[in-house]
Amino acid sequence: MSEQSAKPYLVRALYEWCVEQGYTPYLAVRVNALTRVPTSFVKNGEIVLNVGPLATHKLTMDNEWTLFNARFNGTSQEVAVPFSAVIGIFAKETGYGMGFQPALDAAGSESTDAGSGDVHATESAKPADPAKKVTAIAKSKVSHLKVIK
């Protein structure tokens, strides 16, 4: 029996905390073949999504996917994000949140498998400096996002 990723639980917990505190939760997502987002808003293979209650309709976060409807330039669109593609969640107002390493497959490259993607990678699967990409994203978008190992 394989171990369930902790990432969906952590994301849901931080989402609930943001909403209860009156903050706006944002998801940072690395777009891959399984991710369904409006491509015109994707920059450098990534997108940041407002997943707050006022910005989404029918938001569902199970253990594998975040699903919701949202308006982009006035047009309602369905959004589907596998948790393996989530690289962070943070509060817009404070920047408080959590970053995650991209999901790695057995070869050490980024995976597009919806079932993979844990909060950490094993020592043998880590690239030379796995925090550099997430840290660069955090610095460009949010000043307080931290990588948890």
JSON list of C-alpha atoms in Angstrom, two decimals:
[
{"chain": "A", "resi": 1, "resn": "MET", "atom": "CA", "xyz": [0.00, 0.00, 0.00]},
{"chain": "A", "resi": 2, "resn": "SER", "atom": "CA", "xyz": [1.53, 3.34, -1.01]},
{"chain": "A", "resi": 3, "resn": "GLU", "atom": "CA", "xyz": [1.53, 6.29, 1.33]},
{"chain": "A", "resi": 4, "resn": "GLN", "atom": "CA", "xyz": [-0.99, 9.08, 0.59]},
{"chain": "A", "resi": 5, "resn": "SER", "atom": "CA", "xyz": [0.50, 12.50, -0.12]},
{"chain": "A", "resi": 6, "resn": "ALA", "atom": "CA", "xyz": [0.13, 15.07, 2.66]},
{"chain": "A", "resi": 7, "resn": "LYS", "atom": "CA", "xyz": [-0.06, 17.93, 0.15]},
{"chain": "A", "resi": 8, "resn": "PRO", "atom": "CA", "xyz": [-3.89, 17.93, -0.34]},
{"chain": "A", "resi": 9, "resn": "TYR", "atom": "CA", "xyz": [-4.42, 17.99, 3.42]},
{"chain": "A", "resi": 10, "resn": "LEU", "atom": "CA", "xyz": [-1.96, 20.84, 3.94]},
{"chain": "A", "resi": 11, "resn": "VAL", "atom": "CA", "xyz": [-3.42, 22.87, 1.07]},
{"chain": "A", "resi": 12, "resn": "ARG", "atom": "CA", "xyz": [-6.97, 22.42, 2.37]},
{"chain": "A", "resi": 13, "resn": "ALA", "atom": "CA", "xyz": [-5.87, 23.39, 5.89]},
{"chain": "A", "resi": 14, "resn": "LEU", "atom": "CA", "xyz": [-4.16, 26.58, 4.70]},
{"chain": "A", "resi": 15, "resn": "TYR", "atom": "CA", "xyz": [-7.13, 27.35, 2.44]},
{"chain": "A", "resi": 16, "resn": "GLU", "atom": "CA", "xyz": [-9.51, 27.10, 5.42]},
{"chain": "A", "resi": 17, "resn": "TRP", "atom": "CA", "xyz": [-7.19, 29.20, 7.58]},
{"chain": "A", "resi": 18, "resn": "CYS", "atom": "CA", "xyz": [-7.03, 31.93, 4.91]},
{"chain": "A", "resi": 19, "resn": "VAL", "atom": "CA", "xyz": [-10.81, 32.03, 4.54]},
{"chain": "A", "resi": 20, "resn": "GLU", "atom": "CA", "xyz": [-11.44, 32.06, 8.31]},
{"chain": "A", "resi": 21, "resn": "GLN", "atom": "CA", "xyz": [-8.96, 34.94, 8.74]},
{"chain": "A", "resi": 22, "resn": "GLY", "atom": "CA", "xyz": [-10.63, 36.93, 5.96]},
{"chain": "A", "resi": 23, "resn": "TYR", "atom": "CA", "xyz": [-7.63, 36.51, 3.62]},
{"chain": "A", "resi": 24, "resn": "THR", "atom": "CA", "xyz": [-7.71, 35.62, -0.08]},
{"chain": "A", "resi": 25, "resn": "PRO", "atom": "CA", "xyz": [-6.15, 32.18, -0.77]},
{"chain": "A", "resi": 26, "resn": "TYR", "atom": "CA", "xyz": [-4.05, 31.89, -3.95]},
{"chain": "A", "resi": 27, "resn": "LEU", "atom": "CA", "xyz": [-2.72, 28.67, -5.49]},
{"chain": "A", "resi": 28, "resn": "ALA", "atom": "CA", "xyz": [0.60, 28.70, -7.37]},
{"chain": "A", "resi": 29, "resn": "VAL", "atom": "CA", "xyz": [0.44, 26.01, -10.08]},
{"chain": "A", "resi": 30, "resn": "ARG", "atom": "CA", "xyz": [3.00, 24.53, -12.45]},
{"chain": "A", "resi": 31, "resn": "VAL", "atom": "CA", "xyz": [0.97, 23.93, -15.62]},
{"chain": "A", "resi": 32, "resn": "ASN", "atom": "CA", "xyz": [1.34, 20.45, -17.16]},
{"chain": "A", "resi": 33, "resn": "ALA", "atom": "CA", "xyz": [-0.58, 18.19, -19.54]},
{"chain": "A", "resi": 34, "resn": "LEU", "atom": "CA", "xyz": [-3.20, 17.37, -16.90]},
{"chain": "A", "resi": 35, "resn": "THR", "atom": "CA", "xyz": [-3.80, 20.95, -15.74]},
{"chain": "A", "resi": 36, "resn": "ARG", "atom": "CA", "xyz": [-6.85, 22.71, -17.19]},
{"chain": "A", "resi": 37, "resn": "VAL", "atom": "CA", "xyz": [-6.48, 26.47, -16.83]},
{"chain": "A", "resi": 38, "resn": "PRO", "atom": "CA", "xyz": [-6.92, 29.44, -19.20]},
{"chain": "A", "resi": 39, "resn": "THR", "atom": "CA", "xyz": [-3.67, 29.36, -21.17]},
{"chain": "A", "resi": 40, "resn": "SER", "atom": "CA", "xyz": [-3.65, 33.09, -21.85]},
{"chain": "A", "resi": 41, "resn": "PHE", "atom": "CA", "xyz": [-2.88, 33.66, -18.13]},
{"chain": "A", "resi": 42, "resn": "VAL", "atom": "CA", "xyz": [0.00, 31.15, -17.98]},
{"chain": "A", "resi": 43, "resn": "LYS", "atom": "CA", "xyz": [3.46, 32.73, -17.67]},
{"chain": "A", "resi": 44, "resn": "ASN", "atom": "CA", "xyz": [6.66, 30.67, -17.82]},
{"chain": "A", "resi": 45, "resn": "GLY", "atom": "CA", "xyz": [4.61, 27.48, -17.44]},
{"chain": "A", "resi": 46, "resn": "GLU", "atom": "CA", "xyz": [2.98, 28.67, -14.21]},
{"chain": "A", "resi": 47, "resn": "ILE", "atom": "CA", "xyz": [-0.20, 30.36, -13.10]},
{"chain": "A", "resi": 48, "resn": "VAL", "atom": "CA", "xyz": [-1.40, 31.86, -9.82]},
{"chain": "A", "resi": 49, "resn": "LEU", "atom": "CA", "xyz": [-5.10, 31.34, -9.16]},
{"chain": "A", "resi": 50, "resn": "ASN", "atom": "CA", "xyz": [-7.40, 33.15, -6.73]},
{"chain": "A", "resi": 51, "resn": "VAL", "atom": "CA", "xyz": [-9.31, 30.29, -5.09]},
{"chain": "A", "resi": 52, "resn": "GLY", "atom": "CA", "xyz": [-11.22, 32.42, -2.59]},
{"chain": "A", "resi": 53, "resn": "PRO", "atom": "CA", "xyz": [-14.96, 31.88, -2.10]},
{"chain": "A", "resi": 54, "resn": "LEU", "atom": "CA", "xyz": [-15.82, 35.12, -3.96]},
{"chain": "A", "resi": 55, "resn": "ALA", "atom": "CA", "xyz": [-13.70, 34.16, -6.99]},
{"chain": "A", "resi": 56, "resn": "THR", "atom": "CA", "xyz": [-14.76, 30.54, -7.41]},
{"chain": "A", "resi": 57, "resn": "HIS", "atom": "CA", "xyz": [-17.97, 28.61, -7.94]},
{"chain": "A", "resi": 58, "resn": "LYS", "atom": "CA", "xyz": [-18.38, 24.95, -6.94]},
{"chain": "A", "resi": 59, "resn": "LEU", "atom": "CA", "xyz": [-14.87, 24.67, -5.48]},
{"chain": "A", "resi": 60, "resn": "THR", "atom": "CA", "xyz": [-13.92, 21.08, -4.69]},
{"chain": "A", "resi": 61, "resn": "MET", "atom": "CA", "xyz": [-10.62, 19.94, -3.21]},
{"chain": "A", "resi": 62, "resn": "ASP", "atom": "CA", "xyz": [-10.34, 16.18, -2.91]},
{"chain": "A", "resi": 63, "resn": "ASN", "atom": "CA", "xyz": [-7.12, 14.20, -2.45]},
{"chain": "A", "resi": 64, "resn": "GLU", "atom": "CA", "xyz": [-6.14, 14.37, -6.12]},
{"chain": "A", "resi": 65, "resn": "TRP", "atom": "CA", "xyz": [-7.71, 17.48, -7.72]},
{"chain": "A", "resi": 66, "resn": "THR", "atom": "CA", "xyz": [-8.77, 21.05, -7.12]},
{"chain": "A", "resi": 67, "resn": "LEU", "atom": "CA", "xyz": [-11.81, 21.76, -9.31]},
{"chain": "A", "resi": 68, "resn": "PHE", "atom": "CA", "xyz": [-13.85, 24.94, -9.70]},
{"chain": "A", "resi": 69, "resn": "ASN", "atom": "CA", "xyz": [-15.47, 27.39, -12.09]},
{"chain": "A", "resi": 70, "resn": "ALA", "atom": "CA", "xyz": [-14.18, 30.95, -12.29]},
{"chain": "A", "resi": 71, "resn": "ARG", "atom": "CA", "xyz": [-14.46, 34.01, -14.51]},
{"chain": "A", "resi": 72, "resn": "PHE", "atom": "CA", "xyz": [-11.49, 35.06, -16.61]},
{"chain": "A", "resi": 73, "resn": "ASN", "atom": "CA", "xyz": [-12.01, 38.29, -18.57]},
{"chain": "A", "resi": 74, "resn": "GLY", "atom": "CA", "xyz": [-15.75, 37.94, -17.95]},
{"chain": "A", "resi": 75, "resn": "THR", "atom": "CA", "xyz": [-15.99, 34.38, -19.31]},
{"chain": "A", "resi": 76, "resn": "SER", "atom": "CA", "xyz": [-16.80, 31.48, -17.00]},
{"chain": "A", "resi": 77, "resn": "GLN", "atom": "CA", "xyz": [-14.33, 28.61, -17.34]},
{"chain": "A", "resi": 78, "resn": "GLU", "atom": "CA", "xyz": [-13.81, 25.26, -15.66]},
{"chain": "A", "resi": 79, "resn": "VAL", "atom": "CA", "xyz": [-10.47, 24.90, -13.89]},
{"chain": "A", "resi": 80, "resn": "ALA", "atom": "CA", "xyz": [-8.91, 21.55, -12.98]},
{"chain": "A", "resi": 81, "resn": "VAL", "atom": "CA", "xyz": [-5.60, 21.34, -11.14]},
{"chain": "A", "resi": 82, "resn": "PRO", "atom": "CA", "xyz": [-4.06, 18.05, -10.01]},
{"chain": "A", "resi": 83, "resn": "PHE", "atom": "CA", "xyz": [-2.34, 18.35, -6.63]},
{"chain": "A", "resi": 84, "resn": "SER", "atom": "CA", "xyz": [0.87, 17.14, -8.27]},
{"chain": "A", "resi": 85, "resn": "ALA", "atom": "CA", "xyz": [0.92, 20.51, -10.11]},
{"chain": "A", "resi": 86, "resn": "VAL", "atom": "CA", "xyz": [0.38, 22.68, -7.01]},
{"chain": "A", "resi": 87, "resn": "ILE", "atom": "CA", "xyz": [3.64, 24.35, -6.00]},
{"chain": "A", "resi": 88, "resn": "GLY", "atom": "CA", "xyz": [2.26, 26.64, -3.31]},
{"chain": "A", "resi": 89, "resn": "ILE", "atom": "CA", "xyz": [-0.66, 28.19, -1.47]},
{"chain": "A", "resi": 90, "resn": "PHE", "atom": "CA", "xyz": [-0.56, 31.59, 0.19]},
{"chain": "A", "resi": 91, "resn": "ALA", "atom": "CA", "xyz": [-2.66, 34.45, 1.51]},
{"chain": "A", "resi": 92, "resn": "LYS", "atom": "CA", "xyz": [-2.66, 37.40, -0.90]},
{"chain": "A", "resi": 93, "resn": "GLU", "atom": "CA", "xyz": [-2.78, 39.98, 1.87]},
{"chain": "A", "resi": 94, "resn": "THR", "atom": "CA", "xyz": [0.09, 38.68, 4.02]},
{"chain": "A", "resi": 95, "resn": "GLY", "atom": "CA", "xyz": [2.06, 36.36, 1.77]},
{"chain": "A", "resi": 96, "resn": "TYR", "atom": "CA", "xyz": [1.87, 33.71, 4.49]},
{"chain": "A", "resi": 97, "resn": "GLY", "atom": "CA", "xyz": [1.71, 30.23, 2.99]},
{"chain": "A", "resi": 98, "resn": "MET", "atom": "CA", "xyz": [3.56, 27.11, 2.01]},
{"chain": "A", "resi": 99, "resn": "GLY", "atom": "CA", "xyz": [5.57, 26.10, -1.05]},
{"chain": "A", "resi": 100, "resn": "PHE", "atom": "CA", "xyz": [5.95, 22.56, -2.35]},
{"chain": "A", "resi": 101, "resn": "GLN", "atom": "CA", "xyz": [8.55, 20.89, -4.50]},
{"chain": "A", "resi": 102, "resn": "PRO", "atom": "CA", "xyz": [7.31, 19.90, -7.95]},
{"chain": "A", "resi": 103, "resn": "ALA", "atom": "CA", "xyz": [6.34, 16.23, -8.21]},
{"chain": "A", "resi": 104, "resn": "LEU", "atom": "CA", "xyz": [9.22, 14.03, -9.31]},
{"chain": "A", "resi": 105, "resn": "ASP", "atom": "CA", "xyz": [9.04, 10.70, -11.12]},
{"chain": "A", "resi": 106, "resn": "ALA", "atom": "CA", "xyz": [11.48, 7.82, -10.56]},
{"chain": "A", "resi": 107, "resn": "ALA", "atom": "CA", "xyz": [13.96, 9.32, -13.05]},
{"chain": "A", "resi": 108, "resn": "GLY", "atom": "CA", "xyz": [14.10, 12.58, -11.10]},
{"chain": "A", "resi": 109, "resn": "SER", "atom": "CA", "xyz": [12.28, 14.68, -13.70]},
{"chain": "A", "resi": 110, "resn": "GLU", "atom": "CA", "xyz": [8.99, 16.49, -13.14]},
{"chain": "A", "resi": 111, "resn": "SER", "atom": "CA", "xyz": [6.01, 14.19, -13.30]},
{"chain": "A", "resi": 112, "resn": "THR", "atom": "CA", "xyz": [2.60, 14.82, -14.79]},
{"chain": "A", "resi": 113, "resn": "ASP", "atom": "CA", "xyz": [1.03, 11.91, -12.92]},
{"chain": "A", "resi": 114, "resn": "ALA", "atom": "CA", "xyz": [-1.99, 13.09, -10.94]},
{"chain": "A", "resi": 115, "resn": "GLY", "atom": "CA", "xyz": [-1.36, 10.58, -8.18]},
{"chain": "A", "resi": 116, "resn": "SER", "atom": "CA", "xyz": [2.20, 11.62, -7.41]},
{"chain": "A", "resi": 117, "resn": "GLY", "atom": "CA", "xyz": [3.47, 14.78, -5.86]},
{"chain": "A", "resi": 118, "resn": "ASP", "atom": "CA", "xyz": [4.28, 14.78, -2.22]},
{"chain": "A", "resi": 119, "resn": "VAL", "atom": "CA", "xyz": [5.43, 17.59, -0.02]},
{"chain": "A", "resi": 120, "resn": "HIS", "atom": "CA", "xyz": [8.95, 16.20, -0.19]},
{"chain": "A", "resi": 121, "resn": "ALA", "atom": "CA", "xyz": [11.05, 14.06, -2.51]},
{"chain": "A", "resi": 122, "resn": "THR", "atom": "CA", "xyz": [13.37, 11.30, -1.37]},
{"chain": "A", "resi": 123, "resn": "GLU", "atom": "CA", "xyz": [17.06, 12.18, -1.25]},
{"chain": "A", "resi": 124, "resn": "SER", "atom": "CA", "xyz": [17.79, 10.10, -4.36]},
{"chain": "A", "resi": 125, "resn": "ALA", "atom": "CA", "xyz": [15.06, 11.81, -6.41]},
{"chain": "A", "resi": 126, "resn": "LYS", "atom": "CA", "xyz": [15.97, 15.42, -5.56]},
{"chain": "A", "resi": 127, "resn": "PRO", "atom": "CA", "xyz": [17.58, 17.54, -8.26]},
{"chain": "A", "resi": 128, "resn": "ALA", "atom": "CA", "xyz": [20.78, 19.44, -7.37]},
{"chain": "A", "resi": 129, "resn": "ASP", "atom": "CA", "xyz": [18.88, 22.38, -5.82]},
{"chain": "A", "resi": 130, "resn": "PRO", "atom": "CA", "xyz": [15.12, 21.68, -5.75]},
{"chain": "A", "resi": 131, "resn": "ALA", "atom": "CA", "xyz": [14.27, 24.85, -3.82]},
{"chain": "A", "resi": 132, "resn": "LYS", "atom": "CA", "xyz": [15.65, 27.26, -6.44]},
{"chain": "A", "resi": 133, "resn": "LYS", "atom": "CA", "xyz": [12.62, 27.16, -8.75]},
{"chain": "A", "resi": 134, "resn": "VAL", "atom": "CA", "xyz": [10.04, 27.46, -5.97]},
{"chain": "A", "resi": 135, "resn": "THR", "atom": "CA", "xyz": [12.11, 30.14, -4.25]},
{"chain": "A", "resi": 136, "resn": "ALA", "atom": "CA", "xyz": [12.33, 32.15, -7.49]},
{"chain": "A", "resi": 137, "resn": "ILE", "atom": "CA", "xyz": [8.55, 31.90, -7.88]},
{"chain": "A", "resi": 138, "resn": "ALA", "atom": "CA", "xyz": [8.05, 32.91, -4.27]},
{"chain": "A", "resi": 139, "resn": "LYS", "atom": "CA", "xyz": [10.31, 35.94, -4.61]},
{"chain": "A", "resi": 140, "resn": "SER", "atom": "CA", "xyz": [8.62, 37.10, -7.80]},
{"chain": "A", "resi": 141, "resn": "LYS", "atom": "CA", "xyz": [5.06, 36.67, -6.52]},
{"chain": "A", "resi": 142, "resn": "VAL", "atom": "CA", "xyz": [5.07, 36.58, -2.72]},
{"chain": "A", "resi": 143, "resn": "SER", "atom": "CA", "xyz": [7.80, 37.60, -0.32]},
{"chain": "A", "resi": 144, "resn": "HIS", "atom": "CA", "xyz": [6.90, 35.24, 2.54]},
{"chain": "A", "resi": 145, "resn": "LEU", "atom": "CA", "xyz": [6.39, 31.89, 0.79]},
{"chain": "A", "resi": 146, "resn": "LYS", "atom": "CA", "xyz": [8.68, 29.25, 2.32]},
{"chain": "A", "resi": 147, "resn": "VAL", "atom": "CA", "xyz": [9.71, 25.83, 0.99]},
{"chain": "A", "resi": 148, "resn": "ILE", "atom": "CA", "xyz": [8.97, 23.08, 3.51]},
{"chain": "A", "resi": 149, "resn": "LYS", "atom": "CA", "xyz": [11.24, 20.05, 3.28]}
]
